[in-house]
Amino acid sequence: MADKYRNFKHLCEDMREGKDFSVSVSEGSDPRLLVIAPHAGKIEPMTSELSHAVAGENYSLYLFEGKRPNKNKELHITSHHFDEPRALKALEQCDLALGIHGRQTRGDEKSAWIGGLDEPFMKLLAAELDAAGFEAKIDGHAFPAKEPQNVCNRGKSKKGAQIELPPKMRDQLKGDPELMERFASAVRNAVQKRLPDG
């Protein structure tokens, strides 16, 4: 489905911060990584919780969260068009960005789809998730995230990664705190191996 709004300014013609959506930014003790969820809250459910779990106390975190009683999908701005000013500022301050997204099933209810321009990081994410018992795909899916303007590719390195999780996987993580921690730990392990002196 095509986005209703082409960018943040267009969205703000109809939607109000505090009523329809919220923005939160926090800097971690290690701000080299920014975990960014541009479709959080009720837009792509569980991406807020997943992003918090991955960022933990260490890494910086950006959330754009849908807060409407319904029709939160209307707040979706495609990642390579997402230009909310606080997101862009946070991206300028990080070396590496990791996007957290929820996707539709699209014939694959089990796999995390990994995209981006940082291939070593993508391979580390896939390997760590696989070692933790999760399925992950780098190739042959609908979200390669190769656009330079994708939020995951807008840190200082100009290349990063994103993870797209299907509804069934998000539901499993929601209902199992131990599984959620295992997922978040796997992602953090990949981050620590990718960052300089990690």
mmCIF file of C-alpha atoms in Angstrom, residues 33-36 96-101 113-126 143-146 150-154 157-164 191 194:
data_model
loop_
_atom_site.group_PDB
_atom_site.id
_atom_site.type_symbol
_atom_site.label_atom_id
_atom_site.label_comp_id
_atom_site.label_asym_id
_atom_site.label_seq_id
_atom_site.Cartn_x
_atom_site.Cartn_y
_atom_site.Cartn_z
ATOM 1 C CA LEU A 33 24.986 2.944 17.466
ATOM 2 C CA LEU A 34 21.514 4.376 16.968
ATOM 3 C CA VAL A 35 18.626 1.931 17.095
ATOM 4 C CA ILE A 36 15.887 3.588 15.041
ATOM 5 C CA LEU A 96 26.109 3.094 12.690
ATOM 6 C CA ALA A 97 22.326 2.856 12.506
ATOM 7 C CA LEU A 98 20.116 -0.202 12.922
ATOM 8 C CA GLY A 99 16.489 0.008 11.786
ATOM 9 C CA ILE A 100 13.877 -2.161 13.510
ATOM 10 C CA HIS A 101 10.724 -2.852 11.492
ATOM 11 C CA TRP A 113 14.726 -10.217 6.817
ATOM 12 C CA ILE A 114 17.960 -8.265 7.020
ATOM 13 C CA GLY A 115 18.778 -5.430 4.632
ATOM 14 C CA GLY A 116 21.075 -2.430 4.366
ATOM 15 C CA LEU A 117 24.327 -1.308 2.806
ATOM 16 C CA ASP A 118 26.694 -2.589 5.515
ATOM 17 C CA GLU A 119 27.178 -6.170 4.345
ATOM 18 C CA PRO A 120 29.594 -7.208 7.119
ATOM 19 C CA PHE A 121 27.076 -5.980 9.707
ATOM 20 C CA MET A 122 24.231 -7.761 7.919
ATOM 21 C CA LYS A 123 26.189 -11.021 7.896
ATOM 22 C CA LEU A 124 27.000 -10.673 11.598
ATOM 23 C CA LEU A 125 23.331 -10.066 12.406
ATOM 24 C CA ALA A 126 22.278 -13.124 10.422
ATOM 25 C CA PHE A 143 13.251 -5.249 1.720
ATOM 26 C CA PRO A 144 16.917 -5.005 0.670
ATOM 27 C CA ALA A 145 17.186 -1.417 2.038
ATOM 28 C CA LYS A 146 19.836 -0.381 -0.469
ATOM 29 C CA ASN A 150 17.079 4.805 4.035
ATOM 30 C CA VAL A 151 17.386 5.787 7.696
ATOM 31 C CA CYS A 152 19.556 2.745 8.391
ATOM 32 C CA ASN A 153 22.131 4.073 5.899
ATOM 33 C CA ARG A 154 22.287 7.654 7.194
ATOM 34 C CA SER A 157 29.402 5.582 7.894
ATOM 35 C CA LYS A 158 26.596 6.046 5.309
ATOM 36 C CA LYS A 159 25.780 2.358 5.570
ATOM 37 C CA GLY A 160 23.925 0.349 8.177
ATOM 38 C CA ALA A 161 21.361 -2.430 8.499
ATOM 39 C CA GLN A 162 17.713 -3.058 9.194
ATOM 40 C CA ILE A 163 15.736 -6.019 10.499
ATOM 41 C CA GLU A 164 12.179 -6.733 9.308
ATOM 42 C CA VAL A 191 26.709 -4.770 17.010
ATOM 43 C CA ARG A 194 30.825 -4.646 14.073
#
